[in-house]
Amino acid sequence: MDTAVRPVTVDEPVIWFENLRKNDVARVGGKNASLGEMVSNLSARGVVVPPGFATTADDYWKFVDANGLRQGIAVPLVQYKAGKLLLAEAGKAIRGAFQHGEWPKDVSQAIGSAYQELSKRSGKTGADVAVRSSATAEDLPDASFAGQQDTFLNVRGEAALLDACRRCYASLFTDRAISYRQAKGFDHLKVALSVGVQSMVRSDLGSAGVMFSIDTETGFDKIVIINASWGLGENVVQGSVDPDEYEVFKPHLKNPALVPIIEKKRGGKAQKMIYTHEAGRTTKNVPTSRNEQASFVLSDAEILTLSRWACIIEEHYGQPMDMEWAKDGETGQIFIVQARPETVQSRRVASSFHTYQIKAKGRLLATGLSIGDAVIAGRVCVIDSPKDIGRFVDGAVLVTKTTDPDWVPIMKRAAAIVTDHGGRTSHAAIVSREMGLPAVVGTGDATDVLHDEQDVTVSCAEGDQGFIYEGTAKIETTELRIEDIPATRTKIMLNLANPAAAFRWWRLPSDGVGLARMEFVINNHIKIHPMALVRYATLEDQDAKRTIAKLTDGYADKTEYFVDRLARGLARIAAAHTPNPVIVRMSDFKTNEYAHLIGGSGFEPKEENPMLGFRGASRYYSPRYREGFALECRAIRQLRDGMGFDNVIVMIPFCRSVKEADRVLAVMAENGLKRGERGLQVYVMCEIPSNVILATAFAERFDGFSIGSNDLTQLTLGVDRDSEALAGLFDEQDDAVKWMIRSVIESAHKAGAKVGLCGQAPSDHPEFAAFLVDCGIDSISVSPDSFPAVKRKVAEAEATR
């Protein structure tokens, strides 16, 4: 097969992909130029693109002129602008003129000949092809024409191909395409269309989806996001299916020994699009099987392959990319079928951003995936079809099952968007980002639980989950300007717990994470007591057992569910701050908190004072929890050794004695976490007076201390921090507490150990920040919203020291 690059003559009506380059946009549009660029330059690096050819913009104008369509385009548009025709009427008139047009003979012959050659290359007679539109102003860095023109799949035969090409031309004048060009200022008679014809990937028998080389919500540029569903990819693009979602940390893909998949969410995937030979259509949706719904679409190896291709494509183009992929169910081969610039996050100015805090809110009504990071309150308007556009009230919260490009005119008028179906790469998500609108997609039931004229608050500021609350919430908005944050000698780190919100703060110039709370991940992302997984076979609580079976569906070994979910939850936090240190505190639930986990009540003693009871280090070597702690250690090993996050430091909470420290370190070593091996550092929380009194001895066993000012104050002063009667006595700035803090810093530094403090006191009290700086503390760790204020206060204290 001869596929050598040949010179392309100016009037050549058909150009093979291998003869195209990215600078051929004027001739074949952005989509086809990009396909040619990848075939020509990236095939040697392993990126696989289905073969094909493109018609040219000249072909389009030949067709227009041969059928006298310039007037047929101009007149309806003039009448529309003058108010004499509705947009729908103008678009329909133009499309009808195209669909009745005849092909110039030289163009139709060239398309037919190329089709025969493509069939020959595919080893088939009358090959199935995908026919895709590529506008000459499409997929440029400052405009996203995603979904504006039509695509036709499973096209077979010359006559069907020519008809599909004609319909692609007509789709240049859909209502959505006309309104979009007007909004962007493109002249309708200066935009042409090229048609790409590709060998059909049998993803109807396999799977397909969308991929981004940047986080589409926060702009975090070190991950690849992949959405995947069974069958053809149109359902993912249109948002009519809830797909799987995978996240991969790009920097660690360079090491083939690592598997840096930091998130795997299994979507519902209730239907799939397949081919059909039914009259009048080539594709249809059918329900997926229970096995398909319960399974991940892609294997880990396939996720990593696609992610590496995303990195290669991004590197070649020099910018974040939006890609579509497909897996052939007959051969198992994966292909890239489209690649275009990402046009929202990659162009966002990163000098400042807003944070939102909900001070008071109503009942939770619905949840889904959050798009954007804002919070708005508004009145619901439930719309079933874009035909009901006349019912929509400007500034309302648009609630619908799903959206496609026909919805854009309504979406422009909405304050927020809520859909029943769709993932992060669905049409609703993409358009909402472009318009700067908060959206919650894939709620499952919003159209059932919300009703017209209902006041709600849509929150996309609480991580990757979006929430719809009843009523109008009290919202506090703060602007953070990065250039206003001063540099400090003292390291200022973040306290984080929620993996879903981890990427929100990647732009903050923090020095890492001073406290990542493992128990938050267990409580919110795992929900099951680890010992209930270890002892699942003999678990007596049958209700808990059924719930566990449902949550862990797909895991032959129930304990792997705990390890996977914990490792990936912590990985999102670690990824956002690599290569800075991320200090992960091992679980620090009290017994009453552990008991509330699913299946937990049978494994926890009832205590009068859980705050001083069976918690922290004492659990890790106890027969009651030792096997549960082993799962925590396995998750840390997977995080560090399997995913490559060796910036993770382990921290032991509530360690009462040096003897206890030795026992915990021994158990950790038994579970593959030996201090000093492969760079592993182990810290200890300094929250008990014994940690201060024996600081030198603790420093021989640990690499650093993190002062937990709340517990240290409570135990130094003998004050229950939860007692309202004693609230006036609880004071982190009490002289006794300050003596403890200064003492442990001095002792630790003499022994060569680092010391940090995690708490809000430096934020609330400038004089306390000055005290810590005067003591020479190495780091202070605070919540993200307090970070700028603490930075400023520490800078002021350092300036006067």
mmCIF file of C-alpha atoms in Angstrom, residues 468-708:
data_model
loop_
_atom_site.group_PDB
_atom_site.id
_atom_site.type_symbol
_atom_site.label_atom_id
_atom_site.label_comp_id
_atom_site.label_asym_id
_atom_site.label_seq_id
_atom_site.Cartn_x
_atom_site.Cartn_y
_atom_site.Cartn_z
ATOM 1 C CA ILE A 468 -28.829 21.835 44.510
ATOM 2 C CA TYR A 469 -30.221 23.184 47.788
ATOM 3 C CA GLU A 470 -33.741 24.309 48.551
ATOM 4 C CA GLY A 471 -34.241 28.062 48.826
ATOM 5 C CA THR A 472 -31.842 30.973 48.524
ATOM 6 C CA ALA A 473 -28.641 30.297 50.471
ATOM 7 C CA LYS A 474 -26.472 32.920 52.141
ATOM 8 C CA ILE A 475 -23.347 33.098 49.958
ATOM 9 C CA GLU A 476 -20.052 34.816 50.781
ATOM 10 C CA THR A 477 -17.771 35.568 47.814
ATOM 11 C CA THR A 478 -14.066 36.404 48.110
ATOM 12 C CA GLU A 479 -11.603 37.307 45.363
ATOM 13 C CA LEU A 480 -8.083 35.910 45.740
ATOM 14 C CA ARG A 481 -5.391 37.747 43.797
ATOM 15 C CA ILE A 482 -2.283 35.595 43.522
ATOM 16 C CA GLU A 483 0.039 38.552 42.920
ATOM 17 C CA ASP A 484 -1.054 40.026 46.277
ATOM 18 C CA ILE A 485 0.185 36.996 48.223
ATOM 19 C CA PRO A 486 3.674 37.756 49.633
ATOM 20 C CA ALA A 487 6.605 35.336 49.798
ATOM 21 C CA THR A 488 7.644 34.023 53.225
ATOM 22 C CA ARG A 489 10.608 32.153 54.654
ATOM 23 C CA THR A 490 8.249 30.097 56.823
ATOM 24 C CA LYS A 491 6.537 27.465 54.720
ATOM 25 C CA ILE A 492 2.756 27.944 54.536
ATOM 26 C CA MET A 493 0.946 24.728 53.697
ATOM 27 C CA LEU A 494 -2.672 23.639 53.330
ATOM 28 C CA ASN A 495 -4.999 21.516 55.436
ATOM 29 C CA LEU A 496 -7.011 19.363 53.024
ATOM 30 C CA ALA A 497 -9.425 16.509 53.462
ATOM 31 C CA ASN A 498 -11.749 16.357 50.473
ATOM 32 C CA PRO A 499 -10.214 14.747 47.362
ATOM 33 C CA ALA A 500 -13.075 16.118 45.274
ATOM 34 C CA ALA A 501 -11.938 19.688 45.967
ATOM 35 C CA ALA A 502 -8.192 19.049 45.751
ATOM 36 C CA PHE A 503 -7.645 20.546 42.288
ATOM 37 C CA ARG A 504 -9.445 23.774 43.192
ATOM 38 C CA TRP A 505 -6.393 25.074 45.019
ATOM 39 C CA TRP A 506 -3.561 24.059 42.707
ATOM 40 C CA ARG A 507 -2.817 27.668 41.719
ATOM 41 C CA LEU A 508 -2.261 28.798 45.317
ATOM 42 C CA PRO A 509 1.515 29.231 45.907
ATOM 43 C CA SER A 510 1.477 26.866 48.878
ATOM 44 C CA ASP A 511 4.438 24.811 50.046
ATOM 45 C CA GLY A 512 2.490 21.561 50.042
ATOM 46 C CA VAL A 513 -0.091 19.929 52.286
ATOM 47 C CA GLY A 514 0.613 20.014 56.014
ATOM 48 C CA LEU A 515 -2.369 17.852 56.907
ATOM 49 C CA ALA A 516 -4.331 15.497 54.646
ATOM 50 C CA ARG A 517 -6.999 13.841 56.780
ATOM 51 C CA MET A 518 -7.308 10.164 55.879
ATOM 52 C CA GLU A 519 -10.461 9.720 57.921
ATOM 53 C CA PHE A 520 -12.367 12.149 55.684
ATOM 54 C CA VAL A 521 -11.633 9.936 52.676
ATOM 55 C CA ILE A 522 -12.705 6.841 54.601
ATOM 56 C CA ASN A 523 -15.909 8.473 55.833
ATOM 57 C CA ASN A 524 -17.001 10.073 52.555
ATOM 58 C CA HIS A 525 -15.474 7.962 49.771
ATOM 59 C CA ILE A 526 -15.273 4.488 51.314
ATOM 60 C CA LYS A 527 -18.002 4.611 54.006
ATOM 61 C CA ILE A 528 -17.263 1.076 55.218
ATOM 62 C CA HIS A 529 -15.418 0.100 58.395
ATOM 63 C CA PRO A 530 -12.186 -1.608 57.258
ATOM 64 C CA MET A 531 -12.638 -4.504 59.654
ATOM 65 C CA ALA A 532 -16.079 -5.169 58.132
ATOM 66 C CA LEU A 533 -14.264 -5.744 54.840
ATOM 67 C CA VAL A 534 -11.546 -7.897 56.426
ATOM 68 C CA ARG A 535 -14.203 -10.010 58.218
ATOM 69 C CA TYR A 536 -16.883 -9.738 55.534
ATOM 70 C CA ALA A 537 -17.463 -13.504 55.341
ATOM 71 C CA THR A 538 -18.377 -13.711 59.035
ATOM 72 C CA LEU A 539 -20.152 -10.348 59.341
ATOM 73 C CA GLU A 540 -23.347 -10.800 61.351
ATOM 74 C CA ASP A 541 -25.086 -7.527 60.450
ATOM 75 C CA GLN A 542 -27.006 -8.623 57.332
ATOM 76 C CA ASP A 543 -28.182 -5.116 56.397
ATOM 77 C CA ALA A 544 -24.591 -3.893 56.494
ATOM 78 C CA LYS A 545 -23.496 -6.938 54.513
ATOM 79 C CA ARG A 546 -25.982 -6.183 51.709
ATOM 80 C CA THR A 547 -24.884 -2.548 51.586
ATOM 81 C CA ILE A 548 -21.224 -3.561 51.479
ATOM 82 C CA ALA A 549 -21.915 -6.049 48.684
ATOM 83 C CA LYS A 550 -23.510 -3.287 46.627
ATOM 84 C CA LEU A 551 -20.729 -0.744 47.235
ATOM 85 C CA THR A 552 -17.951 -3.231 46.513
ATOM 86 C CA ASP A 553 -19.576 -4.745 43.426
ATOM 87 C CA GLY A 554 -16.826 -5.715 40.996
ATOM 88 C CA TYR A 555 -14.212 -6.439 43.692
ATOM 89 C CA ALA A 556 -13.560 -10.130 44.243
ATOM 90 C CA ASP A 557 -11.494 -9.179 47.302
ATOM 91 C CA LYS A 558 -13.560 -6.726 49.365
ATOM 92 C CA THR A 559 -10.456 -5.269 51.020
ATOM 93 C CA GLU A 560 -9.214 -4.098 47.588
ATOM 94 C CA TYR A 561 -12.172 -1.722 47.493
ATOM 95 C CA PHE A 562 -10.838 0.002 50.619
ATOM 96 C CA VAL A 563 -7.250 0.108 49.338
ATOM 97 C CA ASP A 564 -8.173 1.386 45.859
ATOM 98 C CA ARG A 565 -10.595 4.059 47.045
ATOM 99 C CA LEU A 566 -8.271 5.305 49.769
ATOM 100 C CA ALA A 567 -5.184 5.361 47.539
ATOM 101 C CA ARG A 568 -6.982 7.199 44.748
ATOM 102 C CA GLY A 569 -8.641 9.673 47.078
ATOM 103 C CA LEU A 570 -5.294 10.596 48.606
ATOM 104 C CA ALA A 571 -3.679 10.582 45.146
ATOM 105 C CA ARG A 572 -5.859 13.500 43.999
ATOM 106 C CA ILE A 573 -4.552 15.545 46.934
ATOM 107 C CA ALA A 574 -0.952 14.471 46.313
ATOM 108 C CA ALA A 575 -1.176 15.126 42.562
ATOM 109 C CA ALA A 576 -2.290 18.725 43.002
ATOM 110 C CA HIS A 577 0.804 19.512 45.091
ATOM 111 C CA THR A 578 3.584 17.341 43.658
ATOM 112 C CA PRO A 579 6.553 17.690 44.102
ATOM 113 C CA ASN A 580 5.909 19.553 47.381
ATOM 114 C CA PRO A 581 5.445 17.384 50.482
ATOM 115 C CA VAL A 582 1.994 16.040 51.291
ATOM 116 C CA ILE A 583 1.652 14.892 54.899
ATOM 117 C CA VAL A 584 -1.033 12.222 55.228
ATOM 118 C CA ARG A 585 -2.266 11.572 58.738
ATOM 119 C CA MET A 586 -3.254 7.950 59.271
ATOM 120 C CA SER A 587 -6.847 7.466 60.407
ATOM 121 C CA ASP A 588 -7.766 9.344 63.583
ATOM 122 C CA PHE A 589 -11.411 8.489 64.160
ATOM 123 C CA LYS A 590 -12.644 8.111 67.715
ATOM 124 C CA THR A 591 -14.476 4.866 68.492
ATOM 125 C CA ASN A 592 -17.920 6.496 68.276
ATOM 126 C CA GLU A 593 -16.995 7.838 64.824
ATOM 127 C CA TYR A 594 -15.665 4.472 63.628
ATOM 128 C CA ALA A 595 -18.857 2.804 64.863
ATOM 129 C CA HIS A 596 -20.933 4.942 62.490
ATOM 130 C CA LEU A 597 -19.151 3.537 59.437
ATOM 131 C CA ILE A 598 -21.050 0.776 57.623
ATOM 132 C CA GLY A 599 -20.560 -2.484 59.550
ATOM 133 C CA GLY A 600 -18.585 -0.645 62.240
ATOM 134 C CA SER A 601 -20.739 -1.044 65.342
ATOM 135 C CA GLY A 602 -19.654 -4.632 65.958
ATOM 136 C CA PHE A 603 -15.969 -3.759 65.964
ATOM 137 C CA GLU A 604 -15.886 -0.758 68.299
ATOM 138 C CA PRO A 605 -16.059 -0.629 72.119
ATOM 139 C CA LYS A 606 -18.460 1.822 73.747
ATOM 140 C CA GLU A 607 -16.459 4.449 75.605
ATOM 141 C CA GLU A 608 -17.435 7.192 78.026
ATOM 142 C CA ASN A 609 -14.704 9.511 76.731
ATOM 143 C CA PRO A 610 -13.685 8.578 73.163
ATOM 144 C CA MET A 611 -11.482 11.689 72.936
ATOM 145 C CA LEU A 612 -9.039 10.028 75.356
ATOM 146 C CA GLY A 613 -9.903 6.471 74.451
ATOM 147 C CA PHE A 614 -9.049 3.881 71.811
ATOM 148 C CA ARG A 615 -7.821 6.245 69.093
ATOM 149 C CA GLY A 616 -4.756 7.079 67.026
ATOM 150 C CA ALA A 617 -1.575 5.040 67.415
ATOM 151 C CA SER A 618 -3.049 2.677 70.016
ATOM 152 C CA ARG A 619 -5.330 1.155 67.394
ATOM 153 C CA TYR A 620 -2.635 0.361 64.850
ATOM 154 C CA TYR A 621 -0.978 -2.491 66.761
ATOM 155 C CA SER A 622 -4.083 -3.671 68.612
ATOM 156 C CA PRO A 623 -5.607 -7.022 67.593
ATOM 157 C CA ARG A 624 -8.944 -5.180 67.337
ATOM 158 C CA TYR A 625 -7.757 -3.028 64.416
ATOM 159 C CA ARG A 626 -4.326 -4.235 63.306
ATOM 160 C CA GLU A 627 -5.714 -5.796 60.097
ATOM 161 C CA GLY A 628 -7.598 -2.571 59.341
ATOM 162 C CA PHE A 629 -4.396 -0.576 59.755
ATOM 163 C CA ALA A 630 -2.704 -3.003 57.355
ATOM 164 C CA LEU A 631 -5.202 -1.879 54.690
ATOM 165 C CA GLU A 632 -4.276 1.744 55.360
ATOM 166 C CA CYS A 633 -0.609 0.817 54.892
ATOM 167 C CA ARG A 634 -1.393 -1.018 51.647
ATOM 168 C CA ALA A 635 -3.115 2.118 50.346
ATOM 169 C CA ILE A 636 -0.073 4.263 51.204
ATOM 170 C CA ARG A 637 2.202 1.726 49.464
ATOM 171 C CA GLN A 638 0.007 1.835 46.373
ATOM 172 C CA LEU A 639 0.038 5.631 46.519
ATOM 173 C CA ARG A 640 3.826 5.919 46.835
ATOM 174 C CA ASP A 641 5.178 2.859 45.018
ATOM 175 C CA GLY A 642 2.393 2.023 42.564
ATOM 176 C CA MET A 643 1.407 5.545 41.506
ATOM 177 C CA GLY A 644 4.728 7.275 42.168
ATOM 178 C CA PHE A 645 3.710 9.858 44.786
ATOM 179 C CA ASP A 646 6.882 9.603 46.853
ATOM 180 C CA ASN A 647 6.259 13.160 48.074
ATOM 181 C CA VAL A 648 3.760 11.631 50.524
ATOM 182 C CA ILE A 649 4.850 11.678 54.173
ATOM 183 C CA VAL A 650 3.044 9.494 56.711
ATOM 184 C CA MET A 651 1.987 10.990 60.039
ATOM 185 C CA ILE A 652 0.966 9.106 63.193
ATOM 186 C CA PRO A 653 -1.681 10.749 65.390
ATOM 187 C CA PHE A 654 -2.156 10.609 69.160
ATOM 188 C CA CYS A 655 0.998 8.659 69.944
ATOM 189 C CA ARG A 656 1.112 8.555 73.757
ATOM 190 C CA SER A 657 4.567 7.123 74.457
ATOM 191 C CA VAL A 658 7.926 6.271 72.941
ATOM 192 C CA LYS A 659 7.171 2.581 73.467
ATOM 193 C CA GLU A 660 3.953 3.006 71.478
ATOM 194 C CA ALA A 661 5.900 4.765 68.724
ATOM 195 C CA ASP A 662 8.216 1.756 68.429
ATOM 196 C CA ARG A 663 5.292 -0.638 68.189
ATOM 197 C CA VAL A 664 3.578 1.401 65.471
ATOM 198 C CA LEU A 665 6.763 1.746 63.408
ATOM 199 C CA ALA A 666 7.301 -2.014 63.656
ATOM 200 C CA VAL A 667 3.763 -2.746 62.388
ATOM 201 C CA MET A 668 4.265 -0.278 59.548
ATOM 202 C CA ALA A 669 7.519 -2.008 58.573
ATOM 203 C CA GLU A 670 5.735 -5.385 58.573
ATOM 204 C CA ASN A 671 3.301 -3.862 56.063
ATOM 205 C CA GLY A 672 5.991 -2.536 53.724
ATOM 206 C CA LEU A 673 6.317 0.998 55.122
ATOM 207 C CA LYS A 674 9.734 1.169 56.735
ATOM 208 C CA ARG A 675 10.936 4.614 57.693
ATOM 209 C CA GLY A 676 13.870 5.661 55.497
ATOM 210 C CA GLU A 677 13.278 3.055 52.786
ATOM 211 C CA ARG A 678 12.602 4.566 49.344
ATOM 212 C CA GLY A 679 12.712 7.990 50.969
ATOM 213 C CA LEU A 680 9.771 7.373 53.313
ATOM 214 C CA GLN A 681 9.512 9.979 56.064
ATOM 215 C CA VAL A 682 7.291 9.459 59.096
ATOM 216 C CA TYR A 683 6.002 12.348 61.220
ATOM 217 C CA VAL A 684 4.153 12.337 64.517
ATOM 218 C CA MET A 685 1.371 14.612 65.722
ATOM 219 C CA CYS A 686 2.447 16.680 68.722
ATOM 220 C CA GLU A 687 -0.823 16.914 70.620
ATOM 221 C CA ILE A 688 -0.098 15.260 73.970
ATOM 222 C CA PRO A 689 2.155 16.763 76.685
ATOM 223 C CA SER A 690 4.290 13.595 76.574
ATOM 224 C CA ASN A 691 5.218 14.449 72.966
ATOM 225 C CA VAL A 692 6.725 17.703 74.254
ATOM 226 C CA ILE A 693 8.294 16.333 77.421
ATOM 227 C CA LEU A 694 10.027 13.508 75.509
ATOM 228 C CA ALA A 695 10.480 15.438 72.248
ATOM 229 C CA THR A 696 14.139 14.394 71.913
ATOM 230 C CA ALA A 697 13.231 10.710 72.169
ATOM 231 C CA PHE A 698 10.331 11.088 69.735
ATOM 232 C CA ALA A 699 12.664 12.925 67.321
ATOM 233 C CA GLU A 700 14.910 9.845 67.241
ATOM 234 C CA ARG A 701 11.963 7.867 65.857
ATOM 235 C CA PHE A 702 10.230 10.416 63.644
ATOM 236 C CA ASP A 703 11.385 12.846 60.973
ATOM 237 C CA GLY A 704 9.128 15.667 62.075
ATOM 238 C CA PHE A 705 6.368 16.916 64.352
ATOM 239 C CA SER A 706 3.063 18.536 63.499
ATOM 240 C CA ILE A 707 1.590 20.446 66.417
ATOM 241 C CA GLY A 708 -2.133 19.835 66.780
#
